[in-house]
Structure formats: structure tokens, C-alpha cells
Short mmCIF file of C-alpha atoms in Angstrom, two decimals:
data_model
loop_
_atom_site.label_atom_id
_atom_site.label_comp_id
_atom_site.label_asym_id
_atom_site.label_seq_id
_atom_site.Cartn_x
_atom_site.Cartn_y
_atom_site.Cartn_z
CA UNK A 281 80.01 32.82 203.05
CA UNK A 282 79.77 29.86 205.45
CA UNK A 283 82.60 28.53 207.75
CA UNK A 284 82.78 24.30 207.27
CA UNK A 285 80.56 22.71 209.72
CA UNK A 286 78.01 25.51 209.99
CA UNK A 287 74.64 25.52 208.94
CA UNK A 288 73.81 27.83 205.71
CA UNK A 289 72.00 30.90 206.61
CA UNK A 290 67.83 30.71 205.69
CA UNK A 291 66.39 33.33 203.22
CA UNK A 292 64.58 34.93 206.16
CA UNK A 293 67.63 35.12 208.24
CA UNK A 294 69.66 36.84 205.44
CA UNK A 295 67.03 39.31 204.80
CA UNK A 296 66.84 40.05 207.93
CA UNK A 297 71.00 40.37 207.96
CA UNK A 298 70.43 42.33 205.22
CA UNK A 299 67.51 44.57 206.56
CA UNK A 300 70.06 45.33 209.61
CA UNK A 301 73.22 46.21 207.54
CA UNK A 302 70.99 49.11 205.64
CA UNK A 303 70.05 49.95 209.18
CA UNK A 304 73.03 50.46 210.24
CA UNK A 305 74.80 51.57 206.79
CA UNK A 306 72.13 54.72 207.58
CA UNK A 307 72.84 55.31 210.79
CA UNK A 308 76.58 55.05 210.86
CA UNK A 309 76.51 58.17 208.13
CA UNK A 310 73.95 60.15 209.87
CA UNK A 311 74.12 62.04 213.47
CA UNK A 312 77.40 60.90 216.14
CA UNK A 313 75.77 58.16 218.29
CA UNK A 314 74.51 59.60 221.68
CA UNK A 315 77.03 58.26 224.07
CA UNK A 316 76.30 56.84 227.37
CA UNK A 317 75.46 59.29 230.57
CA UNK A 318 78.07 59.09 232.55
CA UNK A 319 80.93 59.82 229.56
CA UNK A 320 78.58 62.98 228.98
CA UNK A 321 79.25 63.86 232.38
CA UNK A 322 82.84 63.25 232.09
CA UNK A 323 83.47 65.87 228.64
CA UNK A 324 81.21 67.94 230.39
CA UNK A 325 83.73 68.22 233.19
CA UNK A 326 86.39 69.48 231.26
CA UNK A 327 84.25 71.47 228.08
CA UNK A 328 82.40 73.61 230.93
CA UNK A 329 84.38 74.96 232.62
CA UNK A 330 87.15 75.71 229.48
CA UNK A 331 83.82 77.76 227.62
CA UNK A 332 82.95 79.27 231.39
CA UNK A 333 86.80 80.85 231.64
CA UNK A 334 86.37 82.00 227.55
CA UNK A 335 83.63 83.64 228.24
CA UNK A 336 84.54 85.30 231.57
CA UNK A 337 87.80 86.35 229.82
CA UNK A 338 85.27 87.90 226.51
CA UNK A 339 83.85 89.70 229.64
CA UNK A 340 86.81 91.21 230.93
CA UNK A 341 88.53 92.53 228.11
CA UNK A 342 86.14 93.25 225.94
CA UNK A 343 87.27 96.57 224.27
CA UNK A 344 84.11 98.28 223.77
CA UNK A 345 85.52 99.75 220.46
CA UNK A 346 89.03 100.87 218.87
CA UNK A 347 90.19 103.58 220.60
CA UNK A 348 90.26 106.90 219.05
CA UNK A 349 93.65 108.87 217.71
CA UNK A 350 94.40 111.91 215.13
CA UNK A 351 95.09 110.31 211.68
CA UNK A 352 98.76 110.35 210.35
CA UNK A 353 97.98 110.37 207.06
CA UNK A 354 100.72 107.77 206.28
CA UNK A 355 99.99 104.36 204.86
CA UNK A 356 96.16 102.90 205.71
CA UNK A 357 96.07 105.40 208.28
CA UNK A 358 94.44 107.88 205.92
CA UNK A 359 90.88 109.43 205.97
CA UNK A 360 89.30 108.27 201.97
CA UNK A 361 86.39 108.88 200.37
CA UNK A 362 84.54 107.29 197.05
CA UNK A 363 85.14 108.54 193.97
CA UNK A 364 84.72 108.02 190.36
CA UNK A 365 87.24 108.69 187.15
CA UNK A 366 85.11 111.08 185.47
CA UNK A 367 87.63 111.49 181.83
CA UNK A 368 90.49 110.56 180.72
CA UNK A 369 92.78 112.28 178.10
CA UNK A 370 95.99 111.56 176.34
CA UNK A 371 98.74 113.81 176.96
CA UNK A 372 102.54 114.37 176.53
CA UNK A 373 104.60 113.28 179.81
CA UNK A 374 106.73 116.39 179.08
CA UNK A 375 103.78 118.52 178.95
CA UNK A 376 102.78 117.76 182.38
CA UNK A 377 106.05 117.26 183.86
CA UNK A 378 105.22 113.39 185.16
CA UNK A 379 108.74 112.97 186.55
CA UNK A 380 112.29 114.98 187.13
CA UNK A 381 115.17 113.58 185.10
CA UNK A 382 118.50 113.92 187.39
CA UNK A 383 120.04 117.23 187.36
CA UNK A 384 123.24 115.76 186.65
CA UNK A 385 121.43 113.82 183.31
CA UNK A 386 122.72 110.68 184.91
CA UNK A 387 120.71 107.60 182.83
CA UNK A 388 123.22 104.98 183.80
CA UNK A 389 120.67 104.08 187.11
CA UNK A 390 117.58 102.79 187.38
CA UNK A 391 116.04 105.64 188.50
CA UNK A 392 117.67 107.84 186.04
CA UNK A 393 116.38 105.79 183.29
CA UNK A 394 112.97 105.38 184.49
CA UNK A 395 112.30 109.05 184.67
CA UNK A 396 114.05 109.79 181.21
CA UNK A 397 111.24 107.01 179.63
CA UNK A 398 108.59 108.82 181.73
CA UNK A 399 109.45 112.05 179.79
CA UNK A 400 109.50 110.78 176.71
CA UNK A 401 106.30 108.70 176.84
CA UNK A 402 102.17 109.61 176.78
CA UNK A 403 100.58 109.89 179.94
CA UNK A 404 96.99 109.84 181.09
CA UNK A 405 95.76 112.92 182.57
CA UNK A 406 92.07 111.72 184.98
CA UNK A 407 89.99 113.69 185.97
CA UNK A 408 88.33 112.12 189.17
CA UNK A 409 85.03 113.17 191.15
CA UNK A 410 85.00 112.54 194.58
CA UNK A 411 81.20 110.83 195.39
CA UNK A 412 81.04 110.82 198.84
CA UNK A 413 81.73 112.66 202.03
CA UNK A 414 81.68 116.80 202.85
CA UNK A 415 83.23 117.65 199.00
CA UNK A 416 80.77 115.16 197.12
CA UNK A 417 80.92 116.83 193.74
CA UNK A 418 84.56 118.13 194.09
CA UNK A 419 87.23 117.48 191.12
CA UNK A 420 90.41 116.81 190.93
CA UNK A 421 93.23 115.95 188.13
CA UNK A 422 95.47 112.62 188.69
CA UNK A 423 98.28 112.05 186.23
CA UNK A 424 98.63 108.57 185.15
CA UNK A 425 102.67 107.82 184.10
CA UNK A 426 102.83 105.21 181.28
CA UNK A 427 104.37 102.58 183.05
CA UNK A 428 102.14 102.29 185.82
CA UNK A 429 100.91 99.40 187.37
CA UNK A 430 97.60 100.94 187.89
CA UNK A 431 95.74 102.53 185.20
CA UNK A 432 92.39 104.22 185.09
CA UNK A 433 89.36 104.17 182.74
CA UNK A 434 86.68 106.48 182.59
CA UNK A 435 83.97 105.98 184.76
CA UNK A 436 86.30 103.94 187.28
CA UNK A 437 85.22 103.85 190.59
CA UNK A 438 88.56 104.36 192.71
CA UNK A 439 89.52 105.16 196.78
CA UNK A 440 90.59 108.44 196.88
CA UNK A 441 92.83 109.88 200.22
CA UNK A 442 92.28 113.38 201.87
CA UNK A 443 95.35 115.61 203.46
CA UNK A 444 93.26 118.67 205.05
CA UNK A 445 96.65 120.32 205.38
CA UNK A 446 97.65 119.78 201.91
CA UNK A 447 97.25 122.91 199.24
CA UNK A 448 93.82 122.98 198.05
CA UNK A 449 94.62 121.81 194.43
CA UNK A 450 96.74 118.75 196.44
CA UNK A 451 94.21 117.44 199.07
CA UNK A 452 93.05 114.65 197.20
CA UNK A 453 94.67 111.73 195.08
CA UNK A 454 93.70 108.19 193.70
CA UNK A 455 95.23 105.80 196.72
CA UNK A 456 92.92 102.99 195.15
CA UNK A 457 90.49 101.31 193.05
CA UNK A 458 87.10 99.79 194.28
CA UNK A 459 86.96 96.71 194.01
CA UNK A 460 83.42 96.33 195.77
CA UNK A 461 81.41 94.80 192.86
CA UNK A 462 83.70 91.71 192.19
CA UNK A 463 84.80 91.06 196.12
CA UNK A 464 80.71 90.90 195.93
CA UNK A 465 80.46 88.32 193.58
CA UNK A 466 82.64 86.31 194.47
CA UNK A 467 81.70 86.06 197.93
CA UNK A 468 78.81 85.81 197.24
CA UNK A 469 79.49 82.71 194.77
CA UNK A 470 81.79 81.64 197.63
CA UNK A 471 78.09 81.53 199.59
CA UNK A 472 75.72 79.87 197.15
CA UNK A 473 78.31 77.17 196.52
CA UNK A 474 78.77 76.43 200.52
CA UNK A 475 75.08 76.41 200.65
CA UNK A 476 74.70 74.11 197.91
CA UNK A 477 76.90 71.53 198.57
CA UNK A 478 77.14 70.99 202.33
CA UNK A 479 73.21 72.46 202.65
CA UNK A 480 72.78 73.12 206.70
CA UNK A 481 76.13 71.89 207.68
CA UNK A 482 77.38 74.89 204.82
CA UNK A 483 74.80 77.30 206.21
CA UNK A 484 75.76 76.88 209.82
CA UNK A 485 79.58 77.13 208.66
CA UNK A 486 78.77 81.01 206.74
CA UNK A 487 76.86 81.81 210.11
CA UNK A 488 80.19 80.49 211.84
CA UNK A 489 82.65 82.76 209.65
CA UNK A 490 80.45 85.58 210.03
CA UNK A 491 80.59 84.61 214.01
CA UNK A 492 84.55 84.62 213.51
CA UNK A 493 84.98 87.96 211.48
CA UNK A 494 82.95 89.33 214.30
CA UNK A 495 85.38 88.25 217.17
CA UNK A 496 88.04 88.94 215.22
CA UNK A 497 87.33 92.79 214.68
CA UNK A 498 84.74 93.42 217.93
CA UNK A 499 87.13 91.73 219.97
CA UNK A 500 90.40 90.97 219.54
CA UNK A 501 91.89 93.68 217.06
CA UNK A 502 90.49 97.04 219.30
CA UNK A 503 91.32 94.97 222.63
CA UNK A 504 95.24 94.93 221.36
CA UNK A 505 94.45 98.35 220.44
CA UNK A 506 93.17 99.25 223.52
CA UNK A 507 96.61 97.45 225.02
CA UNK A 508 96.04 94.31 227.11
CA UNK A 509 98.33 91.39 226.25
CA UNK A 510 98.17 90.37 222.92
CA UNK A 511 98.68 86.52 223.56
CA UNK A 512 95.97 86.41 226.30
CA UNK A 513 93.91 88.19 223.71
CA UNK A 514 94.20 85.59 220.75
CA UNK A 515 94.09 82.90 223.23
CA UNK A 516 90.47 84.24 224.29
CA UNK A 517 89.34 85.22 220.69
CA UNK A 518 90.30 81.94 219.38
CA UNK A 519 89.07 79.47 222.16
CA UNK A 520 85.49 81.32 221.52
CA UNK A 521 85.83 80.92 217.57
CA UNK A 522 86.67 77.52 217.86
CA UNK A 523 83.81 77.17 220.42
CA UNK A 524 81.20 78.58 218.38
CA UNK A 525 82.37 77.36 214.49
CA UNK A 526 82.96 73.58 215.71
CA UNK A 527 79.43 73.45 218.27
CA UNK A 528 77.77 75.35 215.56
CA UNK A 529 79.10 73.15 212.52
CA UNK A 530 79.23 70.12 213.97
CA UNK A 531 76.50 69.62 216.75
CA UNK A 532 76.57 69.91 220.46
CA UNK A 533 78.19 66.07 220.71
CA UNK A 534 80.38 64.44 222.17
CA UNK A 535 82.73 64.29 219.27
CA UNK A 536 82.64 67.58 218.81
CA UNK A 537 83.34 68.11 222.29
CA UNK A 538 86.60 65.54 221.30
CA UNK A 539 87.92 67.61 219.11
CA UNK A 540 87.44 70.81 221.03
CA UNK A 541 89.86 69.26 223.68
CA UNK A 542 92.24 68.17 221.08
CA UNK A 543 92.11 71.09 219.56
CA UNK A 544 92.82 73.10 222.48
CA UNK A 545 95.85 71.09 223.75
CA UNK A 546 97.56 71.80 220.05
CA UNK A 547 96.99 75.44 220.59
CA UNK A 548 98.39 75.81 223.96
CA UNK A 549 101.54 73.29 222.49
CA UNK A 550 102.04 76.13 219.51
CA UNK A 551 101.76 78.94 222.01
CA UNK A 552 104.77 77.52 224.44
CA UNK A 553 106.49 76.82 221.37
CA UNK A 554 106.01 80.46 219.59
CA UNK A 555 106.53 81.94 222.83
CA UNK A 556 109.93 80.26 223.30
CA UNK A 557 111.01 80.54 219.90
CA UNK A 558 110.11 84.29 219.08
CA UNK A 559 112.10 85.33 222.33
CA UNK A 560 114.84 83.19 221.52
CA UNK A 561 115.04 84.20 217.56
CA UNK A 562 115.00 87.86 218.78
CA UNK A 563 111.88 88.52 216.89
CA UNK A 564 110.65 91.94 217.49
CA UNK A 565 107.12 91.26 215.10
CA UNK A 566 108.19 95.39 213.59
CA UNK A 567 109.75 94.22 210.48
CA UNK A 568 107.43 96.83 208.05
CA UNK A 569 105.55 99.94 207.10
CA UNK A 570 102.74 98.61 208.71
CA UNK A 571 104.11 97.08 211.99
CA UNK A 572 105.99 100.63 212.09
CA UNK A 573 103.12 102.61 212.00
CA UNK A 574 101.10 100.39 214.30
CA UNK A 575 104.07 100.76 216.36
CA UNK A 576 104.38 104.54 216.37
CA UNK A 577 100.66 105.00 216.46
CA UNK A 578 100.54 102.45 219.87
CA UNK A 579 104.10 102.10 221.29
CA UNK A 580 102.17 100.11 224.42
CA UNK A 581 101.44 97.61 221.84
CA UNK A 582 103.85 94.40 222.23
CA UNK A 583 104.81 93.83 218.59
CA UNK A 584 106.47 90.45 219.52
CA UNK A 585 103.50 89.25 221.54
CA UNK A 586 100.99 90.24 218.49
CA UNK A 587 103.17 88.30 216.22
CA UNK A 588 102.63 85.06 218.36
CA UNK A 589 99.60 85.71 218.53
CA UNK A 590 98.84 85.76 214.85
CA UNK A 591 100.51 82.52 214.72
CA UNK A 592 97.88 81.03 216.84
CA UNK A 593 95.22 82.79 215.13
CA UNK A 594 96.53 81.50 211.85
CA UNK A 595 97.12 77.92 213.40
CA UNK A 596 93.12 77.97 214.24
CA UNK A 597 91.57 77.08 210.71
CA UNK A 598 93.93 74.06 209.83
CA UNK A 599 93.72 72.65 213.63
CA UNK A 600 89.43 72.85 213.30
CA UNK A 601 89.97 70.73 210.40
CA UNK A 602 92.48 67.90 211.03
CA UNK A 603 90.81 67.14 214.90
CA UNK A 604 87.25 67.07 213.11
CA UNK A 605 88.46 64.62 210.51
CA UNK A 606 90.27 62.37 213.00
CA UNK A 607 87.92 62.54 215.78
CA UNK A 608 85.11 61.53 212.69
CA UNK A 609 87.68 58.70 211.19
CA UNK A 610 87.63 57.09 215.13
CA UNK A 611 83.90 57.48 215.71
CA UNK A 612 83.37 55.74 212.38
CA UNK A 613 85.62 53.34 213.01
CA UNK A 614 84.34 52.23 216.09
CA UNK A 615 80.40 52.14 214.79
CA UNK A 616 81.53 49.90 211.89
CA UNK A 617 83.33 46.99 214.75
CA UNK A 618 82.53 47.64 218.15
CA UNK A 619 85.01 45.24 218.82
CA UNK A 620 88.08 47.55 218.55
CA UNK A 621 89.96 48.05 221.52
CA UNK A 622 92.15 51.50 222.13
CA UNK A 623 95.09 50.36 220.59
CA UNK A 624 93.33 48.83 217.24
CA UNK A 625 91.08 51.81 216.80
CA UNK A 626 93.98 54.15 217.57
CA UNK A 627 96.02 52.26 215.07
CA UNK A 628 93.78 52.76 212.33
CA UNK A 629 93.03 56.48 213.22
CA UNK A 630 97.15 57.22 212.62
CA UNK A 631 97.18 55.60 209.90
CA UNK A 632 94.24 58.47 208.58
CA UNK A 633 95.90 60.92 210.13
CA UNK A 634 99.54 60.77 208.33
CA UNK A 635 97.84 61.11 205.25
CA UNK A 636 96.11 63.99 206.83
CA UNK A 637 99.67 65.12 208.08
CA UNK A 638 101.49 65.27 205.06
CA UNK A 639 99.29 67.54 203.13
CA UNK A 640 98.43 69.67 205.54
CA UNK A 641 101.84 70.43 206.51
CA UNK A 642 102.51 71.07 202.63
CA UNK A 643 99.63 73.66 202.33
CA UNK A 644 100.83 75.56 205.55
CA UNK A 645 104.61 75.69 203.94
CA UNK A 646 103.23 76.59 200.55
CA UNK A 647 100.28 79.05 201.74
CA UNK A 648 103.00 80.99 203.70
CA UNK A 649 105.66 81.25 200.99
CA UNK A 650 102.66 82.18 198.54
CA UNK A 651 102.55 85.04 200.96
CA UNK A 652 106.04 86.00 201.35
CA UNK A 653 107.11 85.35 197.44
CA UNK A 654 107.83 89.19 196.58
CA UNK A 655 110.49 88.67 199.46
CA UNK A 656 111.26 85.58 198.90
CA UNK A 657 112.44 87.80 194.96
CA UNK A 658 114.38 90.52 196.21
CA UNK A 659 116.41 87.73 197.89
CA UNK A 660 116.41 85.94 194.90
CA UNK A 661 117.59 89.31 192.58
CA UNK A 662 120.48 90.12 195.51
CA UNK A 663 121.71 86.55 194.88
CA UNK A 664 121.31 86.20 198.72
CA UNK A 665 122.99 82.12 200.25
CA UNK A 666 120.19 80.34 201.62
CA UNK A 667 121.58 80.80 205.53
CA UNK A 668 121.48 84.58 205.16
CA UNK A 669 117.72 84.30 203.87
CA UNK A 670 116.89 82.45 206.42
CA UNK A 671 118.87 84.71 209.46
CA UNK A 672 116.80 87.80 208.00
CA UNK A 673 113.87 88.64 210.65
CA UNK A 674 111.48 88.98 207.73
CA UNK A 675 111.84 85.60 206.64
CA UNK A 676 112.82 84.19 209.85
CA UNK A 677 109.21 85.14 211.18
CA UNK A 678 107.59 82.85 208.27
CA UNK A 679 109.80 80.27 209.24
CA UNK A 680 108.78 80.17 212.49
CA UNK A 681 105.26 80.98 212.06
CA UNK A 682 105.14 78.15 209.99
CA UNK A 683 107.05 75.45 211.81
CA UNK A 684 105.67 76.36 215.01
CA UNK A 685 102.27 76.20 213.55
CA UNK A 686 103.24 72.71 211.64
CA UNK A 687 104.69 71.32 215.08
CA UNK A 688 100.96 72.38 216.50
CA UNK A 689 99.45 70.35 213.66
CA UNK A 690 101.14 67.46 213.67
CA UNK A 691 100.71 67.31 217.62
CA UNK A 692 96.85 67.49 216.89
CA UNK A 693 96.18 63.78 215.03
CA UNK A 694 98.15 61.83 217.99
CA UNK A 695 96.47 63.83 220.72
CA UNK A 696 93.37 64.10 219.39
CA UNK A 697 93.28 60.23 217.82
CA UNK A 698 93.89 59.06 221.28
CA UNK A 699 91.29 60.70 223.23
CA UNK A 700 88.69 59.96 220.52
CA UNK A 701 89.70 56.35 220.95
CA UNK A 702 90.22 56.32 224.78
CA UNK A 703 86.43 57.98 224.47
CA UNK A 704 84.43 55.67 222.50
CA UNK A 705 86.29 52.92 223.55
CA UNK A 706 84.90 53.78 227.46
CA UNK A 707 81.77 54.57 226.41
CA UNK A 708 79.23 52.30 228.17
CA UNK A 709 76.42 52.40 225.10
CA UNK A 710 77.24 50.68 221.99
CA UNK A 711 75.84 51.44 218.48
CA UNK A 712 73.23 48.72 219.08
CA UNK A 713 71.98 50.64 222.26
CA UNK A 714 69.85 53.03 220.54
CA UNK A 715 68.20 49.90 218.77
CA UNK A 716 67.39 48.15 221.66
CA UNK A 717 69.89 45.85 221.61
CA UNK A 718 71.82 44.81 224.77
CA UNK A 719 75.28 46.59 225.06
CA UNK A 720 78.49 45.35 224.02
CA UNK A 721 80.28 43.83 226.81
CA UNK A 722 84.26 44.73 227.52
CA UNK A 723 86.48 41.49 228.13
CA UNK A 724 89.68 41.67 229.66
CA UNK A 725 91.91 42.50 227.32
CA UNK A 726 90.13 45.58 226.70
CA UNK A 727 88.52 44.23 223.11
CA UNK A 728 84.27 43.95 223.32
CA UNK A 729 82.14 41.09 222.35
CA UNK A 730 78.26 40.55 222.00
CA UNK A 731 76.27 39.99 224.97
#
């Protein structure tokens, strides 16, 4: 369309329009634009020495392994072995005395009852066959009471425990069922799928999560173990995940380098906050059967200090994501007008962004009181008010794991919105640079114009 007073465009000047729109329809959904020298410079500044002091910090406390201790035998801290349900027969619960009825023949309780129905019912009696280890070949019976949550089926391959101090006939039992086959599958569904869909940006990310899972359990867990500070230890492990999963993803850019800062400046905001907030709550982070025995097992261990950092580890995934998407929604932004200023293109970014916000901070709620909803019953069944839910140190640590991490979050799109803009806004190359066009020019109210 023509303004009044101007001349229509020729055919050769609209295909040539129209030639340059494809051009740069391609290019604006292809690689970031390479920005100008001296911006490199700049990130480079402030990425460089960040990934020097992550990697001198790998250096120093890296663990060189869990440490060693004598098993408890309580909980997961069990030795196990493979085995395999080798038959299974019907028999009376009686027969094989599956459970004790009170001595006083009181029904009226729970317990009571339950054991009275265990008596009366038909139990499984399995006979298991322990596949691996020094007693490969070794049997063993497991009764199976009628109301229990876990069957087995012949030729069931189950996790069995070992208690060398046990009686003979009592050294092993069925802690377990293997579930190797299907956790197979589907990751390996999980894989194809990635691979599929996002091709080399989905290979890199698998090569990324592998790179994770192995600072995650070669690094952080036996450092903890091994008992430096927990915080300083997730702090570490997680500024060299995010390092190598957003480079590795995403390209050694600029914009990746954007959201790396952005990223970081969220982290250390939930870290102050969790760090204020857990001391102040009174959170002691040994609220279970597990935290107890990691407790007992490692009393050096700072339980409250491994809590926070689990929040920050847990933080990690969602932040990647939202300073990705709005560092990508500026950059895009900018490449389709180059005439946006800070403000405009920092406008339009928030705008993304409290989309962005609103469902992210609903998945973070939702994913940790998926987590917690066996709690969140028993509360439920005790007819417990709302305030004394919340005052329990069980729930209080979701709460604060998850506002503390939502607080991080929602930090993240302003922070990270306005460096991408203050960044591509500064940049001295435009997106008709790489073309050989002459740069855009900056006027004085901070808006660009064509040369």
C-alpha cells in the first residue's frame, strides 16, 4: 500500500522487496545474528571470568568419590542383589501365620482389624531366586499377605535386601521390584522423540542431561557427602550445568551468553532469599526417614544448608527455560524493527514474559504439591485448619521451596528482558550488517533509523 502523493512501487522494485523479506524471513529464524566486536568483548568480560571461578571451584572440591561407611541396613542404605520370583502358590494366611491378632482379641482398631482379615484370607507364598552376587542360585520363601500393595507373579524380577547378621533362613527378603525394562523404554522413547522433533538442538539437549546427571552424582552429591558446604556446592554444580546445557543447546552466542547472566542473577536472588527464609522459618531440612538416616549416617552434613540447596538445584530447569525464551522473544524482536529503542523492545519483551510468568509459576505450585499430596492427605484425614498445615515443617519446606523458587522466577523475565534489550539495543551491527548493508544509525532519543 501507497501513502497519497507517492509514486507506486515498479514490478522490479517489489520483487526485489519481496526477494529481501524471504531473505530476511530466513535469516531472522535461523542462527542469533553475530553481534558487533566490541559488545563481544563486553559479555566476554563478565561470562569469563563467572565460567573461570566455576571451574576453579569444580577443581577444588571435587570429591573424588562418595566416601566409604559400614551399611546400616535401614532404609536405602541396604546391600541388594537381583532376583527373580521363581513360584508362586496359594495358601491359607492361618497356615503360615501372615500376621498376630492382638492378644487381648481387640478388633475395634485398625490394626486389630487388619490382622484379623489377614488371618482369615489366602496368601501367596513366593519362592524367589536370588540371580546375582556371592549366593546366585540361593532360595528363599516371601509370604505375600492379601491386601498388599505389592504382589508378585512368577517369573518376576524383584530387588531383594541382604542382613549378613540375620538367621540364615532370614537374610534375604523382596525390598523391590525391577522395574529396569519399562524405565528403559520409556527413556528411551523419551530419546527418540527429543531426537525427532528438535533434531541437533534435541541431540545436544540428551548430551546436556547426560552432562547434568553427571555433575549431579560425580560432583555435587559425594562432595556434600564428603562435607564441604552444601550451598557453595549447588552453587558450583549448578553454575557448570547451566554453563554446559545452555552453551551446548543453544550456541556459543551472545544471547546465550544473555541469558547465562540473567540466569545467574535469579539464582543468587533465590539463594539470599532461601538462605534468609530457611533460618528464619527454623527449618532444620531433617523432617524424614531419609533426612534421618542421612543425618545419622553424616552428622557433619548441614541438613538446612542441603535443603537450600535443593531449592536452587530445583530452581535451575525452570530458570534455563524462561531466560532462553525471553532473551529469544528480544533478539527477535529487535531483527524484525531495528528501530526499537530499550524501552519499546523492553515493553514488548514483558508483555511475553507475563504470559511466561503465569504458567510457570502454576507448574512450580502444582509440580510441588503433586509431590507432597500423600501429606498434603494425612492432613486432610486429621481434619487439620489450613494455618496449622501450613506451620508444620514438612509442609512449610514446600512452601518455601516453592515461593522462594517462584520469587527467583519471576525476578528472571525483568532482569533478563532488560539486559537482552540494553544488549541488542547497544550493539553497533545491525541485521543488515551481515548483508552488506550500512548499519543502522542511533538518533538521539535512543530509537535507530536507516543510514
Amino acid at each position: 500500500m501507497t501513502s497519497p502523493g507517492s509514486a507506486p512501487e515498479s514490478p522490479g522494485h517489489a520483487a526485489g522487496s519481496t526477494q529481501s523479506h524471504v531473505h530476511a524471513h530466513t535469516h531472522h529464524h535461523g542462527p542469533a545474528a553475530p553481534v558487533s566486536k566490541h559488545l563481544r568483548k563486553v559479555i566476554a568480560a563478565v561470562v569469563i571470568p563467572f565460567a573461570t571461578a566455576v571451574l576453579v571451584g569444580l577443581v577444588a572440591l571435587w570429591p573424588g568419590g562418595a566416601p566409604a561407611h559400614e551399611r546400616t541396613g535401614v532404609g536405602f542404605d541396604r546391600q541388594t542383589q537381583d532376583g527373580r520370583v521363581a513360584k508362586v502358590v496359594p495358601v491359607d494366611c492361618a497356615d503360615v501365620n501372615a500376621s498376630q491378632v492382638p492378644p487381648t482379641g481387640d478388633t475395634s482398631t485398625p490394626s486389630g482389624r487388619e490382622a484379623v482379615n489377614e488371618q482369615s484370607g489366602e496368601c501367596k507364598k513366593a519362592t524367589v531366586e536370588v540371580t546375582s552376587g556371592k549366593d546366585r542360585g540361593r532360595t528363599f520363601v516371601e509370604v505375600v499377605q492379601p491386601d498388599s500393595t505389592r504382589q508378585l507373579h512368577e517369573g518376576q524380577g524383584v530387588v531383594v535386601a541382604y542382613a549378613p547378621d540375620a538367621p540364615r533362613d532370614l537374610q534375604y527378603s523382596v525390598t523391590d521390584v525391577d522395574r529396569t525394562l519399562p524405565m528403559a523404554l520409556l527413556a528411551g522413547i523419551f530419546a527418540v522423540a527429543v531426537v525427532v522433533v528438535g533434531r541437533m538442538r534435541g541431540l545436544m539437549a540428551l548430551i546436556a542431561l547426560a552432562v547434568s546427571f553427571g555433575v549431579l552424582t560425580l560432583f555435587i552429591l559425594p562432595a556434600i557427602l564428603q562435607g564441604s558446604n552444601p550451598l557453595v556446592v549447588a552453587v558450583i554444580g549448578a553454575s557448570a550445568i547451566m554453563l554446559i546445557a545452555l552453551y551446548a543447546c543453544h550456541g556459543l552466542t551472545a544471547r546465550t551468553s544473555v541469558a547465562v547472566i540473567g540466569t545467574l542473577i535469579s539464582l543468587l536472588l533465590i539463594g539470599l532469599l532461601g538462605s534468609l527464609f530457611i533460618g528464619w522459618a527454623g527449618l532444620t531440612g531433617n523432617t524424614d526417614d531419609n533426612t534421618g538416616l542421612i543425618h545419622g549416617l553424616y552428622p557433619e552434613i548441614d541438613m538446612s544448608g542441603l535443603l537450600l540447596a535443593g531449592v536452587i538445584i530445583g530452581s535451575l530447569g525452570v530458570l534455563d527455560d524462561v531466560t532462553v525464551t525471553q532473551t529469544s522473544a528480544v533478539w527477535e524482536l529487535h531483527q524484525a524493527d531495528p528501530a526499537m529503542g530499550v524501552r519499546r523492545l523492553y515493553r514488548a519483551g514483558i508483555r511475553i514474559g507475563r504470559d511466561h510468568i503465569a504458567s510457570v509459576v502454576n507448574t512450580l505450585v502444582l509440580a510441588y504439591a503433586g509431590a507432597a499430596l500423600p501429606l498434603l492427605l494425612l492432613f486432610s484425614i486429621a481434619q487439620s485448619s489450613v494455618g496449622t498445615v501450613a506451620n508444620s515443617e514438612l509442609v512449610a519446606e514446600e512452601i518455601v521451596r516453592t515461593l522462594v523458587g517462584s520469587i527467583g522466577l519471576v525476578a528472571s523475565v525483568p532482569v533478563t528482558t532488560a539486559l537482552a534489550a540494553l544488549v541488542v539495543s547497544a550493539d553497533r551491527t545491525g541485521p543488515g550488517a551481515e548483508a552488506g548493508a550500512p548499519a543502522p544509525a542511533r538518533t538521539g532519543r535512543g530509537r535507530r533509523r536507516k543510514a
